[in-house]
Tab-separated table of C-alpha atoms in Angstrom:
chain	number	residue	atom	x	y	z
I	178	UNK	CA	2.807	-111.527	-48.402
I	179	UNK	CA	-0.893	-112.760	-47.378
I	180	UNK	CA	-3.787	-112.013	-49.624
I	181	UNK	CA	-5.504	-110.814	-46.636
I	182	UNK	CA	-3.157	-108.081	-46.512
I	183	UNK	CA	-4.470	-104.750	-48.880
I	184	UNK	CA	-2.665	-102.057	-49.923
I	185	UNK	CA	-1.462	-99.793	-52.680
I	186	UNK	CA	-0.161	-101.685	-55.827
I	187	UNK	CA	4.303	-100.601	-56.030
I	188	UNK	CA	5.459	-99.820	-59.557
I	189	UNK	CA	6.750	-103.185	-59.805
I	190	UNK	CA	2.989	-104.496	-59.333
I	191	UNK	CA	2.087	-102.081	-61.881
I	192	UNK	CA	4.575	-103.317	-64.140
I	193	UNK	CA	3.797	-106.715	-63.962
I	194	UNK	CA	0.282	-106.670	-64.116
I	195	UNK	CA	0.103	-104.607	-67.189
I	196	UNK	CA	2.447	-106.989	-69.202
I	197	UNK	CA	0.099	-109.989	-68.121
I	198	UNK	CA	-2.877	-108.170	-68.946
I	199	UNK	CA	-2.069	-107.209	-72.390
I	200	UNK	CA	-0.916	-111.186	-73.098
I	201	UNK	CA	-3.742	-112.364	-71.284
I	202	UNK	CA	-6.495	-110.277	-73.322
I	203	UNK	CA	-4.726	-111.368	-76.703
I	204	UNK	CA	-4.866	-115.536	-75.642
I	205	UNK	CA	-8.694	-114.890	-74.869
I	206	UNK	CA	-8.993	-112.814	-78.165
I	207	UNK	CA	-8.017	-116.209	-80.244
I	208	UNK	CA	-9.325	-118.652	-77.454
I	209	UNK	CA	-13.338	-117.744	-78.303
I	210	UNK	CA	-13.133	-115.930	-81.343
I	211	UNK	CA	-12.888	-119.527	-82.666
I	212	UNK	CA	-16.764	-120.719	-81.269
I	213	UNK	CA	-17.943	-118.089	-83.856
I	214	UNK	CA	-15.641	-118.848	-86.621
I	215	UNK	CA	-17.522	-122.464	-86.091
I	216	UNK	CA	-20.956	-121.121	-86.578
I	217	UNK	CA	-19.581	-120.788	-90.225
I	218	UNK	CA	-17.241	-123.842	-90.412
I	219	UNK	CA	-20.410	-126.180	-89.416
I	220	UNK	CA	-22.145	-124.492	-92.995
I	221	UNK	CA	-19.102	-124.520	-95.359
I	222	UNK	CA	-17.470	-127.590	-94.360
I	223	UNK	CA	-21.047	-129.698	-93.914
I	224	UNK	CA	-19.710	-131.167	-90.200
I	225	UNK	CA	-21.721	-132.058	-87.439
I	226	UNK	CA	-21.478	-130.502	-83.806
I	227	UNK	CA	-20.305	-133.720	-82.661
I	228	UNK	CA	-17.217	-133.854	-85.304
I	229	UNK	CA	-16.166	-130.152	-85.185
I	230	UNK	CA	-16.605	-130.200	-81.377
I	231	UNK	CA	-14.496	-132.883	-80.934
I	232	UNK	CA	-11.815	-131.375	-83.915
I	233	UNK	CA	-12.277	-128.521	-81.759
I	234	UNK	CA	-11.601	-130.078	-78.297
I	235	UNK	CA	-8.160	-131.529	-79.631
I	236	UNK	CA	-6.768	-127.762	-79.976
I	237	UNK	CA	-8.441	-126.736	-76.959
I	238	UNK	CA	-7.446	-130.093	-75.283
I	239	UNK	CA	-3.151	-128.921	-75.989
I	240	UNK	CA	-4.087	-125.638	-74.638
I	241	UNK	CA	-4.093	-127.394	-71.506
I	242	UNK	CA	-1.739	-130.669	-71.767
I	243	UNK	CA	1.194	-128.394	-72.965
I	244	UNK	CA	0.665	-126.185	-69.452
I	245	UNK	CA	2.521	-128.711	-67.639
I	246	UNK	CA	5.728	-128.846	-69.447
I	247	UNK	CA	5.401	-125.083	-69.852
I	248	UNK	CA	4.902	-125.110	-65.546
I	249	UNK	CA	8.743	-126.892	-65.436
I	250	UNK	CA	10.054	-124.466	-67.830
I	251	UNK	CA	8.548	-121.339	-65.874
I	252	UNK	CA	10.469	-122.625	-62.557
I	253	UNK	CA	13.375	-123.240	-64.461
I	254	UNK	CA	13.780	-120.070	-66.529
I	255	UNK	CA	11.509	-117.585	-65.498
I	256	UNK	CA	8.436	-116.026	-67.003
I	257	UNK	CA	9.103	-113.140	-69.408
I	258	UNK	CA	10.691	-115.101	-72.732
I	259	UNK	CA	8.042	-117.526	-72.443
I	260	UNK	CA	5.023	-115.429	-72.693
I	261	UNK	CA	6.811	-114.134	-75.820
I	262	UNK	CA	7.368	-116.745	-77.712
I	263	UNK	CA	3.726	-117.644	-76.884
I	264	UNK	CA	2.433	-114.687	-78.519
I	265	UNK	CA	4.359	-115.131	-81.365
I	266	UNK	CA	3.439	-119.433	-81.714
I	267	UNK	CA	-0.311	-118.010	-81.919
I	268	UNK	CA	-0.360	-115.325	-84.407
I	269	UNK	CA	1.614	-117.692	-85.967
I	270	UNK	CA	-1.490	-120.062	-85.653
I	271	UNK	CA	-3.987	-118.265	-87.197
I	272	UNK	CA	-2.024	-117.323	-90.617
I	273	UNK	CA	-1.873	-121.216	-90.890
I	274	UNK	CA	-5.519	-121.267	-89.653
I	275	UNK	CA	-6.495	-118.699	-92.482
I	276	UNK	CA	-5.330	-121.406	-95.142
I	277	UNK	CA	-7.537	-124.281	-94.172
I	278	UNK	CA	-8.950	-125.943	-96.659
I	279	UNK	CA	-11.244	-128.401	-93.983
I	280	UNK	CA	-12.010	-130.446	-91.144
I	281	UNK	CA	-8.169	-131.796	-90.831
I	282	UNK	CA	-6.195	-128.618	-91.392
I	283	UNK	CA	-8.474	-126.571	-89.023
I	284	UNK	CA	-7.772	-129.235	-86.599
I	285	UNK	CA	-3.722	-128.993	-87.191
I	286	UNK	CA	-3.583	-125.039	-87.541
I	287	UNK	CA	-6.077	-125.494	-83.599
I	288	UNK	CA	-3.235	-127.584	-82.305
I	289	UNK	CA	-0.941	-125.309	-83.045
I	290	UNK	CA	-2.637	-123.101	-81.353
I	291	UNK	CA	-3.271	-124.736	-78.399
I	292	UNK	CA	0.485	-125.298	-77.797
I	293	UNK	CA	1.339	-121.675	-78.196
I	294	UNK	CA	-1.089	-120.751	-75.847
I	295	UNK	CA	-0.601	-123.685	-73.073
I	296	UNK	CA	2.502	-121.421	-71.909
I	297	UNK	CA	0.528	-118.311	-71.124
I	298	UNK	CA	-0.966	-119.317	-68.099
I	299	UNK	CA	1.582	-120.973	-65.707
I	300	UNK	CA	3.695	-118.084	-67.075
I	301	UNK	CA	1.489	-115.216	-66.286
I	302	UNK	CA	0.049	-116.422	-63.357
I	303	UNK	CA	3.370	-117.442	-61.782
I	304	UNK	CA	4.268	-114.091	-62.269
I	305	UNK	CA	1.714	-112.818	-60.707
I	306	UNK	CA	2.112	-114.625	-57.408
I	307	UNK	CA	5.640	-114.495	-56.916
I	308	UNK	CA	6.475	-110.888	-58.501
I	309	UNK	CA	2.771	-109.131	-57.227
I	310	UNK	CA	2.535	-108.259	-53.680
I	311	UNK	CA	-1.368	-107.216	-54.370
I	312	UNK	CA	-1.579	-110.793	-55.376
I	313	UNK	CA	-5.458	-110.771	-54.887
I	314	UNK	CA	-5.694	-107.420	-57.038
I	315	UNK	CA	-3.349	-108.654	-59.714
I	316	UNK	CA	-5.496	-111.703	-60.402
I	317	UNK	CA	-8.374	-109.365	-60.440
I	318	UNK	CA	-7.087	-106.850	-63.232
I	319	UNK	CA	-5.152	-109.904	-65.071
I	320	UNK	CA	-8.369	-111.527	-64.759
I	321	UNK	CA	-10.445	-108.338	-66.179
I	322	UNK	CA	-8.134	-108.156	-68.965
I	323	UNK	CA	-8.582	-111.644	-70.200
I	324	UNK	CA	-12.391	-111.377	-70.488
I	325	UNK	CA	-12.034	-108.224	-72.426
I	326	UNK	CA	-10.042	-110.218	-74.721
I	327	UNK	CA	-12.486	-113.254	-74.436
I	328	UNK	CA	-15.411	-110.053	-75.293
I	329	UNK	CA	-13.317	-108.746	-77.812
I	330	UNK	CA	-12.441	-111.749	-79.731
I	331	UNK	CA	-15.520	-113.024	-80.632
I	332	UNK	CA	-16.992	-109.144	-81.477
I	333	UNK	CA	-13.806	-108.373	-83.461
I	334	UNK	CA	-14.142	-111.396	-85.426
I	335	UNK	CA	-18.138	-110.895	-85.798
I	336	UNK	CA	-17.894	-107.375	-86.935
I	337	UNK	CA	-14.834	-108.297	-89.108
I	338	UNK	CA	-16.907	-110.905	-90.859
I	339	UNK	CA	-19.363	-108.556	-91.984
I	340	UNK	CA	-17.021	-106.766	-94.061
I	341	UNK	CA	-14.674	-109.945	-95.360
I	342	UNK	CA	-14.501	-114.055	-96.154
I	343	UNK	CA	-13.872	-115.676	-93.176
I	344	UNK	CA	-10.324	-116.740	-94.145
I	345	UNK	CA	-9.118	-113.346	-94.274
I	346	UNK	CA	-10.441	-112.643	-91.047
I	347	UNK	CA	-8.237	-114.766	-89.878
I	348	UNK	CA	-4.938	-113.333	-91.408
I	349	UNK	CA	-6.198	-110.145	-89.902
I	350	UNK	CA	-6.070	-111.876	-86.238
I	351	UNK	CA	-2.652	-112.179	-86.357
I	352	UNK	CA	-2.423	-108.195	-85.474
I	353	UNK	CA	-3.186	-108.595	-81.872
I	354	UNK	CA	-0.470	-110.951	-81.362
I	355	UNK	CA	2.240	-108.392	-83.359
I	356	UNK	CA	0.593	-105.798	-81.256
I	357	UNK	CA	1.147	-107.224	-77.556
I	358	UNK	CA	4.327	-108.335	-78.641
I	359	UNK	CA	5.845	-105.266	-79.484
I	360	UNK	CA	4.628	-103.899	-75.992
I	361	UNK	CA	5.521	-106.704	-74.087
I	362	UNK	CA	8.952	-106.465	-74.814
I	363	UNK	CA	8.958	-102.650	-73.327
I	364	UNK	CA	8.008	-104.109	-69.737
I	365	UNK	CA	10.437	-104.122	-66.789
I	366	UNK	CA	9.930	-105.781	-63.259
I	367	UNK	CA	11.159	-108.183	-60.889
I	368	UNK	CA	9.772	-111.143	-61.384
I	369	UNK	CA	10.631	-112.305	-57.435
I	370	UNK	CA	9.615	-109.112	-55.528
I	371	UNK	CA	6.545	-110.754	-53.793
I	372	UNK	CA	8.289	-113.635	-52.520
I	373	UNK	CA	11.670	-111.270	-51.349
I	374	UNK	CA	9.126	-109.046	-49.717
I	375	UNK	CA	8.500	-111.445	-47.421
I	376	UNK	CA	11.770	-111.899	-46.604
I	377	UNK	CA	12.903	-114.753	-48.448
I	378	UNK	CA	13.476	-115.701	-52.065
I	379	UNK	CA	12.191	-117.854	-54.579
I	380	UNK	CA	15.737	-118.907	-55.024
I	381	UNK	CA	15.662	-120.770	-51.289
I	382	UNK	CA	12.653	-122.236	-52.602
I	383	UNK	CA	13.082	-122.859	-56.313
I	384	UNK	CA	14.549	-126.771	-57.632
I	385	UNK	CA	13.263	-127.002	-61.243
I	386	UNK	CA	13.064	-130.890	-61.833
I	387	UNK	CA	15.956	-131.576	-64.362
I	388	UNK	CA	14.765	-135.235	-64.467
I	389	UNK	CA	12.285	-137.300	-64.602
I	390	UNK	CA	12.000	-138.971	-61.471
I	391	UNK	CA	12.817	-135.298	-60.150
I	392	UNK	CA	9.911	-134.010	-61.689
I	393	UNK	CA	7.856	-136.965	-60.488
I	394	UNK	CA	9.292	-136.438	-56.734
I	395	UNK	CA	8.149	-132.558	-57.040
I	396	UNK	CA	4.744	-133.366	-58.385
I	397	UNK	CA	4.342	-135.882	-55.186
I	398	UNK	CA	5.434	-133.131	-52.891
I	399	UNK	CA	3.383	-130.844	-54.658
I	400	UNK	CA	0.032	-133.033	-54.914
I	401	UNK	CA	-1.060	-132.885	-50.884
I	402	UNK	CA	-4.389	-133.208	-49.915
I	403	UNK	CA	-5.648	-129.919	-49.954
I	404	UNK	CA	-3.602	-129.333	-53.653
I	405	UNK	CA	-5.572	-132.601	-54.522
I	406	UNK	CA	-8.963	-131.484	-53.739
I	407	UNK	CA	-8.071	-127.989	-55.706
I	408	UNK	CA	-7.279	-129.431	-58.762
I	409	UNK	CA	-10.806	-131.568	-58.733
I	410	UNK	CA	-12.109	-128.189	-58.479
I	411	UNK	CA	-10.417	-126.294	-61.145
I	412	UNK	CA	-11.570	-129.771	-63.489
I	413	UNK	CA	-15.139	-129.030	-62.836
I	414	UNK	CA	-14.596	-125.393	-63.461
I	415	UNK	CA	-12.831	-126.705	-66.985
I	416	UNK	CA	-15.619	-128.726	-68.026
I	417	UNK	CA	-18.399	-126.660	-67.203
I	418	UNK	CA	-16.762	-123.778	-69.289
I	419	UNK	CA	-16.127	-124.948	-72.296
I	420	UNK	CA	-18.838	-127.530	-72.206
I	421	UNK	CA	-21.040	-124.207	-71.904
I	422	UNK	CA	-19.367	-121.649	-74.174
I	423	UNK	CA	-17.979	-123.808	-77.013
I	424	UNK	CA	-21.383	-123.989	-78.516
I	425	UNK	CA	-22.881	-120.899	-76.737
I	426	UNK	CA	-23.506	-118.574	-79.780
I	427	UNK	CA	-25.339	-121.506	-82.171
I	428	UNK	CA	-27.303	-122.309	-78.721
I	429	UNK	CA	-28.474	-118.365	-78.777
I	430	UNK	CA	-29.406	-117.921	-82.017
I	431	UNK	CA	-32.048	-120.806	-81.871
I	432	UNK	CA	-33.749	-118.530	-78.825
I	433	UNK	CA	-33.065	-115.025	-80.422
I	434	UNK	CA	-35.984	-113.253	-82.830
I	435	UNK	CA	-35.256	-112.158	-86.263
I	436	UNK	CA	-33.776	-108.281	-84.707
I	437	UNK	CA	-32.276	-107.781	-88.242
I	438	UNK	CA	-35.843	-108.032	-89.952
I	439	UNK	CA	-36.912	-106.429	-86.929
I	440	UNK	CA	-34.838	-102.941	-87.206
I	441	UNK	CA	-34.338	-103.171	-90.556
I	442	UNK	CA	-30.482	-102.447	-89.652
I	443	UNK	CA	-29.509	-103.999	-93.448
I	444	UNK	CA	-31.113	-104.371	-96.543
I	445	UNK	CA	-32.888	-108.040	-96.754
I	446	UNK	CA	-30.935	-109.139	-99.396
I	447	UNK	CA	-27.260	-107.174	-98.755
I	448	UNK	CA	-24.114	-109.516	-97.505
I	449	UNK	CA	-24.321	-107.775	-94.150
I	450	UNK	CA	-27.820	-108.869	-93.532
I	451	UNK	CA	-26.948	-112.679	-94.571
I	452	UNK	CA	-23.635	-112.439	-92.363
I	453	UNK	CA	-25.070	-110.175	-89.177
I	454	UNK	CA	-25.588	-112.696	-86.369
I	455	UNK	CA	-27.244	-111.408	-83.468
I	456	UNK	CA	-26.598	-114.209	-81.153
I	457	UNK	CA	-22.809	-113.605	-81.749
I	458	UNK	CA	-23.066	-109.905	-79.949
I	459	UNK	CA	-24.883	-111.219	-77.369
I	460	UNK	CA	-22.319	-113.867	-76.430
I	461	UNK	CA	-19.820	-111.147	-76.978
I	462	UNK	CA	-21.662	-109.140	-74.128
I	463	UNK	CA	-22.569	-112.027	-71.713
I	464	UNK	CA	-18.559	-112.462	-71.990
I	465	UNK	CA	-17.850	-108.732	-71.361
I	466	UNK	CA	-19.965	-108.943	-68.348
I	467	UNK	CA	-17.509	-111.315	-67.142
I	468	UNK	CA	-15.057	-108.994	-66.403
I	469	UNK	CA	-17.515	-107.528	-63.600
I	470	UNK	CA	-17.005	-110.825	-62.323
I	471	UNK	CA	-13.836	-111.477	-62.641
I	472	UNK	CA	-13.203	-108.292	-60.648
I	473	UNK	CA	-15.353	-109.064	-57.953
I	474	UNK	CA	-13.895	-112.591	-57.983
I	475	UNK	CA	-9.957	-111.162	-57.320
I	476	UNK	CA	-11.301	-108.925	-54.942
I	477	UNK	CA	-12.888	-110.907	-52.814
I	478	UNK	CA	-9.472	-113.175	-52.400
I	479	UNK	CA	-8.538	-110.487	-50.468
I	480	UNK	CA	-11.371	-110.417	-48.270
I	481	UNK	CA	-12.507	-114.300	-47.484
I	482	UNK	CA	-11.689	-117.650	-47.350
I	483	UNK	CA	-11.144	-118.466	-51.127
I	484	UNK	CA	-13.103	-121.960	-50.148
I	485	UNK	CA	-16.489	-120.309	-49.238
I	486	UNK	CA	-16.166	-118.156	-52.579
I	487	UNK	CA	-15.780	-121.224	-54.687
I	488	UNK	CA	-18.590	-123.223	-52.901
I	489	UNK	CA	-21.553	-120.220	-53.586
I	490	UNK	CA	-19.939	-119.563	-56.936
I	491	UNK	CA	-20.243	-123.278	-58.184
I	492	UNK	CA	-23.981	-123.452	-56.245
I	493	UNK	CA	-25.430	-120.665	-58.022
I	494	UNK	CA	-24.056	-121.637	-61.499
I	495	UNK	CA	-25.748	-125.323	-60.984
I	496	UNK	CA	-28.795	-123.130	-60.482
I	497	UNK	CA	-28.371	-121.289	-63.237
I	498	UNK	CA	-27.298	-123.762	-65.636
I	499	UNK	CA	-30.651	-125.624	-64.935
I	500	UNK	CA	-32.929	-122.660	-65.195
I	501	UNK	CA	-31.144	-121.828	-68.248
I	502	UNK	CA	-33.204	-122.482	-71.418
I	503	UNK	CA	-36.786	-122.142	-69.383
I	504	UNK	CA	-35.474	-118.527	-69.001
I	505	UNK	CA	-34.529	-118.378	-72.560
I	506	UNK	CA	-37.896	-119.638	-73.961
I	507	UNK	CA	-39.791	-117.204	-71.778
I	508	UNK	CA	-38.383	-114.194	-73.795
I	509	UNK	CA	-35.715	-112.105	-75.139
I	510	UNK	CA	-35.347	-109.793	-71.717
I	511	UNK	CA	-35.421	-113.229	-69.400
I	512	UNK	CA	-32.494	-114.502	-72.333
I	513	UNK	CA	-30.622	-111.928	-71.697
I	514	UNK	CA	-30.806	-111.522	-68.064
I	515	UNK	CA	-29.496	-115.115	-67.543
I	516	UNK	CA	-27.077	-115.115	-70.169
I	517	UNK	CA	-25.557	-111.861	-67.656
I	518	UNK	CA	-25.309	-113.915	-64.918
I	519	UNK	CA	-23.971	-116.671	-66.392
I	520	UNK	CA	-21.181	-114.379	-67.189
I	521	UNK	CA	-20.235	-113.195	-63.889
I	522	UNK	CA	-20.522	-116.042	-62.396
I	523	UNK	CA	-18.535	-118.352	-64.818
I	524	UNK	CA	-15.993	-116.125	-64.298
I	525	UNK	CA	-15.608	-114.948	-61.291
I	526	UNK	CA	-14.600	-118.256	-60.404
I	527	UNK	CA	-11.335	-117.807	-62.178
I	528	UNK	CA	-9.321	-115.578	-59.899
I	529	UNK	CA	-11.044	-117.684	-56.614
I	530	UNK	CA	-9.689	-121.390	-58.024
I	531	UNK	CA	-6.199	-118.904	-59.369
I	532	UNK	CA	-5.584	-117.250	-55.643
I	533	UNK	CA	-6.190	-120.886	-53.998
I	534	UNK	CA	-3.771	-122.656	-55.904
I	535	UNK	CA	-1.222	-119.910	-55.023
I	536	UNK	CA	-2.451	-120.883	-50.686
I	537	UNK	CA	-1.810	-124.876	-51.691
I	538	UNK	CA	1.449	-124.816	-53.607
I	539	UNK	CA	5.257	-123.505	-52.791
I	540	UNK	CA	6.692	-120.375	-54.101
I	541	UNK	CA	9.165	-122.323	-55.631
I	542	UNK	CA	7.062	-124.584	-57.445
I	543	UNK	CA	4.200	-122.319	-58.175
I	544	UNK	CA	4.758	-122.903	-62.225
I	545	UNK	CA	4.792	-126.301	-61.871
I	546	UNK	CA	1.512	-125.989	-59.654
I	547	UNK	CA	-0.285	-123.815	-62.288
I	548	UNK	CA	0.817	-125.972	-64.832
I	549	UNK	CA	-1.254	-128.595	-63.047
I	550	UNK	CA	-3.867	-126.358	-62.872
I	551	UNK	CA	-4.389	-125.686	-66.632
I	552	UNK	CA	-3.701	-129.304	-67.890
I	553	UNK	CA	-6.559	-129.887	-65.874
I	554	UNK	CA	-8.757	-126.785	-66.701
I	555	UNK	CA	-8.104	-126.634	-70.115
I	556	UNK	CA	-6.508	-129.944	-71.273
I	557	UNK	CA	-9.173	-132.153	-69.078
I	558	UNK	CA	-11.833	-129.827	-69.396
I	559	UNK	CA	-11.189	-129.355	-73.190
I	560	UNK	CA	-13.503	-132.608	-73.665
I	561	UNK	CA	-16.300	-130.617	-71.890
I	562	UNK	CA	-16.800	-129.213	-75.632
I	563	UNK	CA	-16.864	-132.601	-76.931
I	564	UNK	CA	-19.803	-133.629	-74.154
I	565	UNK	CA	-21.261	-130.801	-74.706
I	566	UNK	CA	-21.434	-131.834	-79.107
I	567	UNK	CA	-22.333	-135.339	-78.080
I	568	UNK	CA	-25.413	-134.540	-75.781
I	569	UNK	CA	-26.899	-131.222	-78.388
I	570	UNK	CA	-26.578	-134.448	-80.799
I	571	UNK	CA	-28.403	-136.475	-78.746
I	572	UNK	CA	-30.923	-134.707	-76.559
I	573	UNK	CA	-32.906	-131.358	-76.344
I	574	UNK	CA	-30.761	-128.538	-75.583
I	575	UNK	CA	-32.548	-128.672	-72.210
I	576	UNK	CA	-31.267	-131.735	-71.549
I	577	UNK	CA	-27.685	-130.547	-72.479
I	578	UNK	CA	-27.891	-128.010	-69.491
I	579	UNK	CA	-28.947	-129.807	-67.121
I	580	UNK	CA	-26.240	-132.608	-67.749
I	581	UNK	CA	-23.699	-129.995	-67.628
I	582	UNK	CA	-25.028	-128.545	-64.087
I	583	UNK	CA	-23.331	-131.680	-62.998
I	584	UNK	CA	-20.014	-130.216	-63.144
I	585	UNK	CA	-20.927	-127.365	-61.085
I	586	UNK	CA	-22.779	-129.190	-58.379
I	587	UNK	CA	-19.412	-131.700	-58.033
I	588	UNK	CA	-17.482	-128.341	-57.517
I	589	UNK	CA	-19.577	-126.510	-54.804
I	590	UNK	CA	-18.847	-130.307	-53.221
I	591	UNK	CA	-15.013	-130.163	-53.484
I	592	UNK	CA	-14.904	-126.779	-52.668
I	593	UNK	CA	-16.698	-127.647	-49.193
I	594	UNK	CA	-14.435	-130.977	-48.862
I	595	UNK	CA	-11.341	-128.505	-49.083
I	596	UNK	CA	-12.708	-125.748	-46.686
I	597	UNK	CA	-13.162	-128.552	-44.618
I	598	UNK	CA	-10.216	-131.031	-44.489
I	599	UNK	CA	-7.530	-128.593	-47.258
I	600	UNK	CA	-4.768	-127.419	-45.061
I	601	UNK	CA	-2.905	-124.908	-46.825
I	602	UNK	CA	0.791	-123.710	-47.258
């Protein structure tokens, strides 16, 4: 079915799209609730930003490595098992993450993490585009639901760590995972409908590599120009956003007045007052505003070349990105402001780069393509957090922006090579 076509979502659709919302929303919830669990690691383990970022980028960096296995396993068995036993690998994370007694075992209980959660997305997003015949509207409502989870997450574990040492905040994590899962498995759909609606199946289309040089002659098939060009997209898109959020809330905090001394909200000298971190909730709500985006983003799939959407997205973040901390320094209303468009914008991007990869890849191979996608977005871009440690080390956090509106500006670039020269499925 074309994204260009719009219509009423069938229960199938509906089926679907609540099962990846719910799984999406709890990978976010653990994905950037660990950024503010750092803020505290940084003080009780006496690391620097450059260390824990890079302990940090390892986990985050098998969030996206492991998507490409997890792509040929999607194609070859199908979506639903996988998403489960990729809730249960990252509950299963954060008990072990809730014993660490430093730098090393955070960094081993991260990984573990990370490979969990490298299945969600060629899982959930292969789903979506062969079993979704709203594809555009199911990336938009998946999309929604992951930045409520990537809201939620870091608020959750803020609020939670007023009340309780940061280790059992951690145990108590583990909940959203035995939540989803017990929901998940409730879900019924056909995973195929999209692709039989159009008169075909995935079947016709579908030949899972069962070797190596099979999977290397279906990634050579797969990697045309135009799917090329994409995936240097979806990289710059990587780097940019966790070389932006990964150190986000200890960035705010250095622009944010004293509002607890302010508002009196705690007694001066309670726990509460030493734990209550404004510049947490306000990277909590820059990341809620995301969903605005997000929906916007999927929307607009429907409605224009994918291409054009990616080029003014990435233009306007480079923009941003460089007006950034002159906005921040000017006051707490200017702060704010920016830090809401930073939000949309960042991730609105995500259902654009998601509905494009599904216009320069095969049905058949679609997990494999969106395993691609996230070994680059995640696994790649996982050392934007590392940059991003190296240059607050090194230079003004000023300069740290600016650097990182590189990424952007290289993506408005591809984005205009592929609407361009891409030809697409």
């Amino acid at each position: 079915m074309s994204t260009e076509q719009v219509g009423e979502m069938t229960d199938n659709d509906r089926s679907i799209t609540g099962f990846v919302m719910i799984s999406h929303a709890v990978v976010h919830t653990y994905e950037l609730s660990i950024p503010i669990l750092m803020v505290i690691w940084i003080t009780e383990f006496g690391v620097s930003t450059a260390i824990l970022g890079t302990a940090v980028a390892v986990g985050y960096g098998l969030f996206g490595i492991g998507a490409l296995p997890a792509g040929v396993l999607v194609d070859r068995f199908g979506s639903r098992e996988l998403v489960l036993a990729c809730l249960a690998g990252m509950g299963g994370s954060f008990l072990l993450l809730s014993a660490a007694q430093g730098i090393v075992t955070i960094t081993l209980a991260l990984c573990v993490w990370g490979i969990a959660a490298s299945v969600y997305h060629p899982a959930g997003l292969s789903l979506i585009s062969t079993g979704v015949e709203q594809r555009g509207t199911g990336f938009a409502y998946h999309g929604m639901a992951g930045n409520f989870g990537i809201a939620f997450g870091p608020l959750l574990t803020a609020v939670l760590l007023l009340f309780f040492d940061w280790r059992l905040v951690t145990a108590l994590l583990v909940a959203p995972a035995m939540i989803a899962i017990a929901y998940a498995v409730t879900a019924s759909f056909d995973e195929t409908a999209a692709v039989e609606t159009d008169g075909g199946s995935i079947e016709d289309d579908r030949d899972s590599p069962s070797s190596l040089s099979a999977f290397v002659a279906d990634s050579r098939a797969l990697f045309t120009l135009g799917f090329t060009v994409v995936m240097l997209v979806v990289m710059m898109n990587g780097l940019f956003y966790r070389g932006t959020l990964t150190f986000l809330p200890d960035v705010l905090s250095d622009f944010l007045p004293d509002v607890t001394a302010q508002l009196q909200l705690f007694d001066p000298d309670s726990p509460m007052a030493e734990e209550f971190d404004p510049a947490s909730y306000l990277y909590a709500g820059l990341l809620m505003v995301g969903m605005a985006g997000q929906y916007v983003g999927g929307k607009l799939t429907d409605r224009i070349p994918t291409e054009t959407g990616l080029a003014v997205i990435f233009g306007s973040l480079a923009v941003v990105a460089v007006l950034f901390v002159p906005a921040a320094q000017a006051g707490t209303t200017t702060l704010v402001l920016v830090s809401v468009v930073l939000g949309f914008l960042l991730f609105s991007l995500q259902p654009m780069y998601q509905a494009t990869i599904a216009e320069y890849s095969p049905p058949g191979d679609r997990g494999l393509s969106y395993g691609y996608t996230y070994l680059v977005v995640f696994g790649i871009g996982a050392t934007g957090a590392a940059i991003a440690g190296y240059l607050l080390e090194v230079t003004t956090v000023m300069g740290t922006f600016v650097a990182l509106a590189a990424f952007p500006v290289l993506g408005c670039l591809f984005a205009l090579l592929l609407y361009r020269y891409g030809e697409r499925r």
